[in-house]
Amino acid sequence: MFQEKLVVLCNPLLDIQATVDAEYLKKYDLKANDAILVDAKSGDKKMAIYDELASYPDVKYIAGGAGQNSARGAAYILGKGKVAYFGSVGKDKYAEKLAAENAAAGVTSLYQVQEDAGTGKCAALITNFDRSLVTDLSAANLFTPDHLDKNWSVVENAEIFYIGGFHLTVSPESIIKLGKHAKETGKQFILNLSAPFIPQFFKDALKEVLPYTTMVIANEAEAEAYAEAFELKCSKTDLEAIAKEIVGDSKKTVIFTHGLEPTVVVTSEGSQTFPVKALESSKIVDTNGAGDAFAAGFLAALVEKKPLETAIDMGQWLAALSIQEIGASYPKVPLAY
Ligand code: 26A
């Protein structure tokens, strides 16, 4: 019997990744570095992307879903049986692939399986060091809180919860259910803002969930979107000031990554920055999943009760390893931190 210490909730997706040109992004009005949702039911013409990518020479089908990438990454460091993952999938080949990747990484998959919807997919459109993510959630959109009840002993045994902010579009009730448990039991409850559209368009859900969080992780674009959505008075690019607003008078820790610029960490005690060791650009394969890998290394360090400085460093270390692989993946041979 495993004792999963880290429980992750997010949207399981299969990534369909290919290199495209600027013209292709323009055709669908996509930004080079972004994450958006498509609505399969509304006849969105972006639904054609998934089939179009299938004929690209370098197309790859890879395990994805932001939180799931972090779960696999944390297990890469912690080993088998320490990380459990909640999300909703269909009954199909994609779900089988995702479950197999989780099992290989040592993650316990606690999937809610839908009879009438296919597993969600994400087109990861690569141009140079940017990635534009176009997601059709499908079955991932159907997660319900009763699936947590069915696995409540795993929740009770866990020490740390990690929520992909992307899940705010799916089941805020489920997030709050875990948040309440974490608050009552004094456990860590960590939220990643995941994408600028989360604070922009899911502000109310975010507002409801934030009080349960002990830590918030985001990148500079998400921080800026937060500052705009919540109409903060500070400069929208002043990461330290935005983090201070989120901390407020709470005991929260806010961590903002900023590409190659130093990572900003703000707690009730004060602010710190942690420089990033730049990887030679010739070693970069693609940046899809870099943020998830950062979160993964960071979370694994927390599970191992390492100090904050070490956790940031482990996050940066795992992010650097991940961007040398195709997609949100980790080296085949385990490398020790
Ligand atoms: C709700 N949305 C849009 C999403 C996602 C998502 N994961 C969960 N929900 N949109 C993109 N991703 C995942 O982000 C990873 C890179 O950080 C992609 O599947 C990709 O693996």
Short mmCIF file of C-alpha atoms and ligand atoms in Angstrom, two decimals:
data_model
loop_
_atom_site.label_atom_id
_atom_site.label_comp_id
_atom_site.label_asym_id
_atom_site.label_seq_id
_atom_site.Cartn_x
_atom_site.Cartn_y
_atom_site.Cartn_z
CA MET A 1 0.00 0.00 0.00
CA PHE A 2 1.42 3.37 -1.06
CA GLN A 3 1.29 6.50 1.06
CA GLU A 4 0.97 9.35 -1.38
CA LYS A 5 2.20 12.54 0.28
CA LEU A 6 1.42 14.86 -2.61
CA VAL A 7 -2.05 15.03 -4.17
CA VAL A 8 -2.48 16.91 -7.46
CA LEU A 9 -5.76 17.99 -9.08
CA CYS A 10 -5.88 19.30 -12.67
CA ASN A 11 -6.98 18.45 -16.20
CA PRO A 12 -5.42 15.37 -17.84
CA LEU A 13 -4.65 16.08 -21.50
CA LEU A 14 -2.75 14.46 -24.32
CA ASP A 15 -0.45 16.98 -25.99
CA ILE A 16 -0.29 16.98 -29.76
CA GLN A 17 2.91 18.89 -30.33
CA ALA A 18 4.40 20.14 -33.58
CA THR A 19 6.58 22.96 -34.85
CA VAL A 20 4.60 25.53 -36.82
CA ASP A 21 5.40 28.89 -38.45
CA ALA A 22 4.19 32.38 -37.63
CA GLU A 23 1.70 32.21 -40.52
CA TYR A 24 -0.03 29.25 -38.94
CA LEU A 25 -0.41 31.08 -35.62
CA LYS A 26 -1.75 34.08 -37.51
CA LYS A 27 -4.31 31.96 -39.35
CA TYR A 28 -5.94 31.12 -36.03
CA ASP A 29 -5.18 34.44 -34.36
CA LEU A 30 -2.94 32.79 -31.76
CA LYS A 31 -0.19 34.40 -29.70
CA ALA A 32 3.25 32.72 -29.77
CA ASN A 33 3.21 32.14 -26.01
CA ASP A 34 -0.22 31.56 -24.55
CA ALA A 35 -2.72 28.97 -23.36
CA ILE A 36 -6.34 29.10 -24.45
CA LEU A 37 -9.47 26.97 -24.45
CA VAL A 38 -11.50 26.03 -27.50
CA ASP A 39 -15.15 25.19 -27.24
CA ALA A 40 -15.83 22.11 -29.34
CA LYS A 41 -19.58 22.72 -29.24
CA SER A 42 -19.56 26.28 -30.57
CA GLY A 43 -18.11 25.31 -33.95
CA ASP A 44 -14.78 27.01 -33.17
CA LYS A 45 -12.64 26.76 -36.30
CA LYS A 46 -9.60 26.11 -34.09
CA MET A 47 -10.93 22.55 -33.66
CA ALA A 48 -9.37 21.83 -37.07
CA ILE A 49 -5.88 22.31 -35.59
CA TYR A 50 -5.75 18.82 -34.02
CA ASP A 51 -6.26 17.04 -37.34
CA GLU A 52 -4.03 19.46 -39.23
CA LEU A 53 -1.12 18.83 -36.87
CA ALA A 54 -1.40 15.08 -37.47
CA SER A 55 0.22 15.54 -40.89
CA TYR A 56 3.13 17.66 -39.62
CA PRO A 57 6.49 15.87 -39.99
CA ASP A 58 7.56 16.36 -36.38
CA VAL A 59 4.16 15.77 -34.71
CA LYS A 60 4.43 14.03 -31.33
CA TYR A 61 1.72 12.68 -29.02
CA ILE A 62 2.96 13.24 -25.48
CA ALA A 63 1.48 13.11 -21.98
CA GLY A 64 0.37 16.60 -20.94
CA GLY A 65 -2.03 18.49 -18.72
CA ALA A 66 -0.24 21.06 -16.57
CA GLY A 67 -0.82 19.48 -13.15
CA GLN A 68 -0.23 16.00 -14.49
CA ASN A 69 3.15 17.11 -15.87
CA SER A 70 4.03 18.40 -12.40
CA ALA A 71 2.84 15.15 -10.79
CA ARG A 72 5.13 13.12 -13.07
CA GLY A 73 7.98 15.55 -12.40
CA ALA A 74 7.60 15.34 -8.63
CA ALA A 75 7.55 11.53 -8.88
CA TYR A 76 10.73 11.74 -10.98
CA ILE A 77 12.42 13.05 -7.84
CA LEU A 78 10.41 11.30 -5.09
CA GLY A 79 10.03 7.84 -6.65
CA LYS A 80 7.03 5.52 -6.82
CA GLY A 81 3.88 5.86 -4.75
CA LYS A 82 4.47 9.33 -3.31
CA VAL A 83 2.27 11.32 -5.72
CA ALA A 84 -1.42 10.84 -6.55
CA TYR A 85 -3.22 12.60 -9.39
CA PHE A 86 -6.92 13.42 -9.79
CA GLY A 87 -8.54 14.34 -13.11
CA SER A 88 -11.15 13.20 -15.57
CA VAL A 89 -10.54 11.23 -18.79
CA GLY A 90 -12.51 9.31 -21.42
CA LYS A 91 -12.43 5.57 -22.11
CA ASP A 92 -9.96 5.63 -24.98
CA LYS A 93 -6.41 5.17 -26.24
CA TYR A 94 -5.36 8.65 -25.09
CA ALA A 95 -6.38 7.86 -21.50
CA GLU A 96 -4.49 4.55 -21.69
CA LYS A 97 -1.38 6.42 -22.81
CA LEU A 98 -1.67 8.96 -20.02
CA ALA A 99 -2.22 6.25 -17.40
CA ALA A 100 0.80 4.33 -18.73
CA GLU A 101 3.01 7.45 -18.55
CA ASN A 102 1.86 8.14 -15.00
CA ALA A 103 2.53 4.54 -13.99
CA ALA A 104 6.00 4.64 -15.58
CA ALA A 105 6.75 7.85 -13.68
CA GLY A 106 5.46 6.37 -10.40
CA VAL A 107 2.31 8.52 -10.15
CA THR A 108 -0.90 6.93 -8.83
CA SER A 109 -3.65 7.87 -11.34
CA LEU A 110 -7.02 8.44 -9.68
CA TYR A 111 -8.94 9.13 -12.88
CA GLN A 112 -12.67 9.72 -13.01
CA VAL A 113 -13.61 7.91 -16.24
CA GLN A 114 -16.34 9.31 -18.48
CA GLU A 115 -18.40 7.03 -20.71
CA ASP A 116 -19.57 9.72 -23.13
CA ALA A 117 -16.61 12.04 -23.68
CA GLY A 118 -13.13 11.59 -25.11
CA THR A 119 -9.92 12.39 -23.24
CA GLY A 120 -8.97 16.05 -23.50
CA LYS A 121 -6.24 17.20 -25.86
CA CYS A 122 -3.92 20.16 -26.16
CA ALA A 123 -2.28 21.33 -29.38
CA ALA A 124 1.19 22.57 -28.42
CA LEU A 125 2.28 24.79 -31.29
CA ILE A 126 6.00 25.38 -31.12
CA THR A 127 7.72 28.39 -32.71
CA ASN A 128 11.37 28.81 -31.63
CA PHE A 129 11.38 28.93 -27.79
CA ASP A 130 7.67 29.77 -27.53
CA ARG A 131 4.66 27.51 -27.24
CA SER A 132 1.02 28.28 -27.92
CA LEU A 133 -1.36 25.84 -26.19
CA VAL A 134 -4.84 25.25 -27.59
CA THR A 135 -6.95 22.98 -25.41
CA ASP A 136 -10.12 21.00 -25.96
CA LEU A 137 -10.92 19.82 -22.41
CA SER A 138 -13.65 17.34 -23.37
CA ALA A 139 -13.78 14.66 -20.60
CA ALA A 140 -11.43 16.73 -18.39
CA ASN A 141 -14.25 19.25 -18.08
CA LEU A 142 -16.50 16.70 -16.36
CA PHE A 143 -14.65 16.18 -13.09
CA THR A 144 -16.97 16.23 -10.07
CA PRO A 145 -16.29 16.48 -6.32
CA ASP A 146 -17.86 13.09 -5.54
CA HIS A 147 -14.81 11.50 -7.16
CA LEU A 148 -12.74 12.98 -4.34
CA ASP A 149 -15.14 11.45 -1.79
CA LYS A 150 -14.60 8.05 -3.36
CA ASN A 151 -10.86 8.38 -2.75
CA TRP A 152 -11.00 10.34 0.49
CA SER A 153 -8.50 8.12 2.33
CA VAL A 154 -5.84 9.26 -0.17
CA VAL A 155 -6.80 12.88 0.58
CA GLU A 156 -6.63 12.26 4.32
CA ASN A 157 -3.22 10.61 4.10
CA ALA A 158 -1.70 13.36 1.91
CA GLU A 159 0.44 16.15 3.33
CA ILE A 160 0.51 18.62 0.42
CA PHE A 161 -2.10 19.54 -2.20
CA TYR A 162 -1.25 21.08 -5.55
CA ILE A 163 -3.95 22.53 -7.78
CA GLY A 164 -3.45 23.52 -11.39
CA GLY A 165 -5.23 26.87 -11.73
CA PHE A 166 -6.50 25.53 -15.05
CA HIS A 167 -8.90 23.42 -13.00
CA LEU A 168 -10.69 26.62 -11.92
CA THR A 169 -12.42 26.36 -15.30
CA VAL A 170 -13.71 22.88 -14.41
CA SER A 171 -14.69 22.27 -10.79
CA PRO A 172 -14.04 25.05 -8.28
CA GLU A 173 -16.20 23.00 -5.83
CA SER A 174 -13.64 20.20 -5.95
CA ILE A 175 -10.78 22.64 -5.34
CA ILE A 176 -12.61 24.15 -2.39
CA LYS A 177 -13.36 20.71 -0.97
CA LEU A 178 -9.64 19.97 -0.90
CA GLY A 179 -8.90 23.50 0.33
CA LYS A 180 -11.25 23.11 3.29
CA HIS A 181 -9.64 19.81 4.23
CA ALA A 182 -6.17 21.39 3.98
CA LYS A 183 -7.21 24.36 6.10
CA GLU A 184 -8.81 22.20 8.81
CA THR A 185 -5.77 19.94 9.02
CA GLY A 186 -3.06 22.60 8.60
CA LYS A 187 -1.71 21.11 5.36
CA GLN A 188 -0.07 22.97 2.49
CA PHE A 189 -2.49 23.99 -0.28
CA ILE A 190 -0.63 25.27 -3.32
CA LEU A 191 -2.21 26.87 -6.38
CA ASN A 192 -0.59 27.62 -9.72
CA LEU A 193 -2.26 30.44 -11.66
CA SER A 194 -1.53 28.44 -14.85
CA ALA A 195 -2.36 31.05 -17.54
CA PRO A 196 -3.24 34.74 -17.92
CA PHE A 197 -6.83 33.82 -18.86
CA ILE A 198 -7.40 32.34 -15.39
CA PRO A 199 -7.24 35.66 -13.46
CA GLN A 200 -8.75 37.42 -16.49
CA PHE A 201 -11.86 35.30 -17.00
CA PHE A 202 -12.13 33.11 -13.88
CA LYS A 203 -11.56 35.85 -11.33
CA ASP A 204 -14.56 34.98 -9.16
CA ALA A 205 -13.58 31.33 -8.82
CA LEU A 206 -9.99 32.38 -8.13
CA LYS A 207 -11.15 34.79 -5.44
CA GLU A 208 -13.05 32.00 -3.71
CA VAL A 209 -10.12 29.61 -3.77
CA LEU A 210 -7.29 32.00 -2.79
CA PRO A 211 -8.18 32.10 0.95
CA TYR A 212 -7.43 28.38 1.21
CA THR A 213 -3.99 28.67 -0.38
CA THR A 214 -0.77 28.57 1.59
CA MET A 215 1.31 29.17 -1.54
CA VAL A 216 0.70 30.61 -4.99
CA ILE A 217 2.98 29.95 -7.96
CA ALA A 218 2.79 31.89 -11.24
CA ASN A 219 4.90 33.32 -14.03
CA GLU A 220 5.31 36.99 -14.93
CA ALA A 221 2.49 37.01 -17.52
CA GLU A 222 0.02 35.49 -15.05
CA ALA A 223 1.14 37.94 -12.36
CA GLU A 224 0.47 40.82 -14.74
CA ALA A 225 -2.96 39.41 -15.65
CA TYR A 226 -3.72 39.10 -11.92
CA ALA A 227 -2.72 42.73 -11.31
CA GLU A 228 -5.00 43.85 -14.14
CA ALA A 229 -7.97 41.66 -13.18
CA PHE A 230 -7.83 42.67 -9.52
CA GLU A 231 -7.11 46.30 -10.46
CA LEU A 232 -4.03 46.53 -8.27
CA LYS A 233 -2.66 50.04 -7.86
CA CYS A 234 0.97 48.97 -8.24
CA SER A 235 2.79 48.70 -11.56
CA LYS A 236 1.48 45.68 -13.49
CA THR A 237 5.04 44.52 -14.10
CA ASP A 238 6.36 44.96 -10.55
CA LEU A 239 6.40 41.31 -9.50
CA GLU A 240 7.42 42.02 -5.92
CA ALA A 241 4.59 44.52 -5.43
CA ILE A 242 2.00 42.18 -6.98
CA ALA A 243 3.20 39.29 -4.80
CA LYS A 244 2.95 41.52 -1.71
CA GLU A 245 -0.67 42.29 -2.61
CA ILE A 246 -1.47 38.58 -2.84
CA VAL A 247 0.26 37.84 0.48
CA GLY A 248 -1.55 40.76 2.15
CA ASP A 249 -1.72 40.06 5.88
CA SER A 250 -1.77 36.28 5.36
CA LYS A 251 1.02 33.75 5.96
CA LYS A 252 1.07 32.86 2.26
CA THR A 253 4.18 32.41 0.16
CA VAL A 254 4.00 33.76 -3.40
CA ILE A 255 6.50 32.58 -5.99
CA PHE A 256 6.79 34.28 -9.38
CA THR A 257 9.03 32.78 -12.03
CA HIS A 258 10.23 35.17 -14.72
CA GLY A 259 11.91 33.28 -17.55
CA LEU A 260 15.65 33.85 -17.27
CA GLU A 261 15.15 36.75 -14.82
CA PRO A 262 15.40 35.93 -11.10
CA THR A 263 12.52 34.09 -9.39
CA VAL A 264 10.71 36.40 -6.94
CA VAL A 265 9.56 35.00 -3.59
CA VAL A 266 7.46 37.00 -1.14
CA THR A 267 6.35 35.84 2.32
CA SER A 268 4.99 37.70 5.33
CA GLU A 269 8.65 37.97 6.44
CA GLY A 270 9.80 39.83 3.30
CA SER A 271 10.99 39.42 -0.29
CA GLN A 272 13.83 37.50 -1.89
CA THR A 273 15.03 36.88 -5.43
CA PHE A 274 16.76 33.78 -6.76
CA PRO A 275 18.80 34.05 -9.98
CA VAL A 276 18.27 31.45 -12.69
CA LYS A 277 21.22 29.56 -14.17
CA ALA A 278 20.78 30.13 -17.88
CA LEU A 279 20.93 27.04 -20.04
CA GLU A 280 22.89 27.37 -23.30
CA SER A 281 20.26 28.04 -25.94
CA SER A 282 21.69 25.25 -28.12
CA LYS A 283 20.55 22.78 -25.44
CA ILE A 284 16.91 23.94 -25.45
CA VAL A 285 14.57 21.53 -27.25
CA ASP A 286 11.29 23.25 -26.38
CA THR A 287 9.85 25.17 -23.44
CA ASN A 288 6.51 23.33 -23.29
CA GLY A 289 6.06 22.32 -19.64
CA ALA A 290 8.94 24.38 -18.20
CA GLY A 291 6.66 25.99 -15.61
CA ASP A 292 5.15 22.63 -14.69
CA ALA A 293 8.62 21.20 -14.20
CA PHE A 294 9.57 24.13 -11.96
CA ALA A 295 6.49 23.46 -9.82
CA ALA A 296 7.35 19.74 -9.79
CA GLY A 297 10.86 20.23 -8.45
CA PHE A 298 9.61 22.76 -5.93
CA LEU A 299 6.82 20.44 -4.71
CA ALA A 300 9.12 17.43 -4.43
CA ALA A 301 11.45 19.50 -2.25
CA LEU A 302 8.55 20.50 0.01
CA VAL A 303 7.56 16.85 0.37
CA GLU A 304 11.16 16.17 1.41
CA LYS A 305 10.87 19.05 3.90
CA LYS A 306 13.73 20.98 2.31
CA PRO A 307 14.10 24.72 2.99
CA LEU A 308 12.50 27.23 0.61
CA GLU A 309 15.83 28.18 -1.06
CA THR A 310 16.51 24.53 -1.90
CA ALA A 311 12.93 24.09 -3.17
CA ILE A 312 13.36 27.01 -5.60
CA ASP A 313 16.69 25.62 -6.74
CA MET A 314 15.22 22.15 -7.29
CA GLY A 315 12.41 23.76 -9.29
CA GLN A 316 14.88 25.59 -11.50
CA TRP A 317 17.00 22.44 -11.86
CA LEU A 318 14.06 20.30 -13.00
CA ALA A 319 12.79 23.04 -15.36
CA ALA A 320 16.24 23.14 -17.01
CA LEU A 321 16.14 19.34 -17.46
CA SER A 322 12.62 19.43 -18.89
CA ILE A 323 13.33 22.03 -21.56
CA GLN A 324 16.04 19.72 -22.92
CA GLU A 325 13.33 17.10 -23.66
CA ILE A 326 10.46 17.08 -26.15
CA GLY A 327 7.29 18.41 -24.49
CA ALA A 328 6.62 18.37 -20.76
CA SER A 329 8.91 15.42 -20.18
CA TYR A 330 11.87 14.46 -18.02
CA PRO A 331 15.08 12.61 -18.89
CA LYS A 332 14.62 8.86 -19.34
CA VAL A 333 17.54 8.20 -17.02
CA PRO A 334 16.84 9.55 -13.53
CA LEU A 335 19.35 12.25 -12.63
CA ALA A 336 19.85 13.05 -8.94
CA TYR A 337 19.54 16.68 -7.84
C1 26A B 1 -7.91 24.39 -19.09
N1 26A B 1 -6.69 24.38 -19.86
C2 26A B 1 -6.60 25.33 -20.91
C3 26A B 1 -5.66 23.51 -19.55
C4 26A B 1 -4.44 23.45 -20.26
C5 26A B 1 -3.43 22.59 -19.80
N2 26A B 1 -3.58 21.81 -18.72
C6 26A B 1 -4.75 21.89 -18.09
N3 26A B 1 -5.78 22.70 -18.47
N4 26A B 1 -3.96 24.08 -21.37
C7 26A B 1 -2.72 23.62 -21.56
N5 26A B 1 -2.39 22.71 -20.63
C8 26A B 1 -1.14 21.95 -20.47
O1 26A B 1 -0.11 22.80 -20.13
C9 26A B 1 1.09 22.06 -20.32
C10 26A B 1 2.26 22.97 -20.44
O2 26A B 1 2.45 23.69 -19.29
C11 26A B 1 -0.67 21.26 -21.73
O3 26A B 1 -1.27 20.00 -21.87
C12 26A B 1 0.85 21.19 -21.55
O4 26A B 1 1.30 19.88 -21.30
#
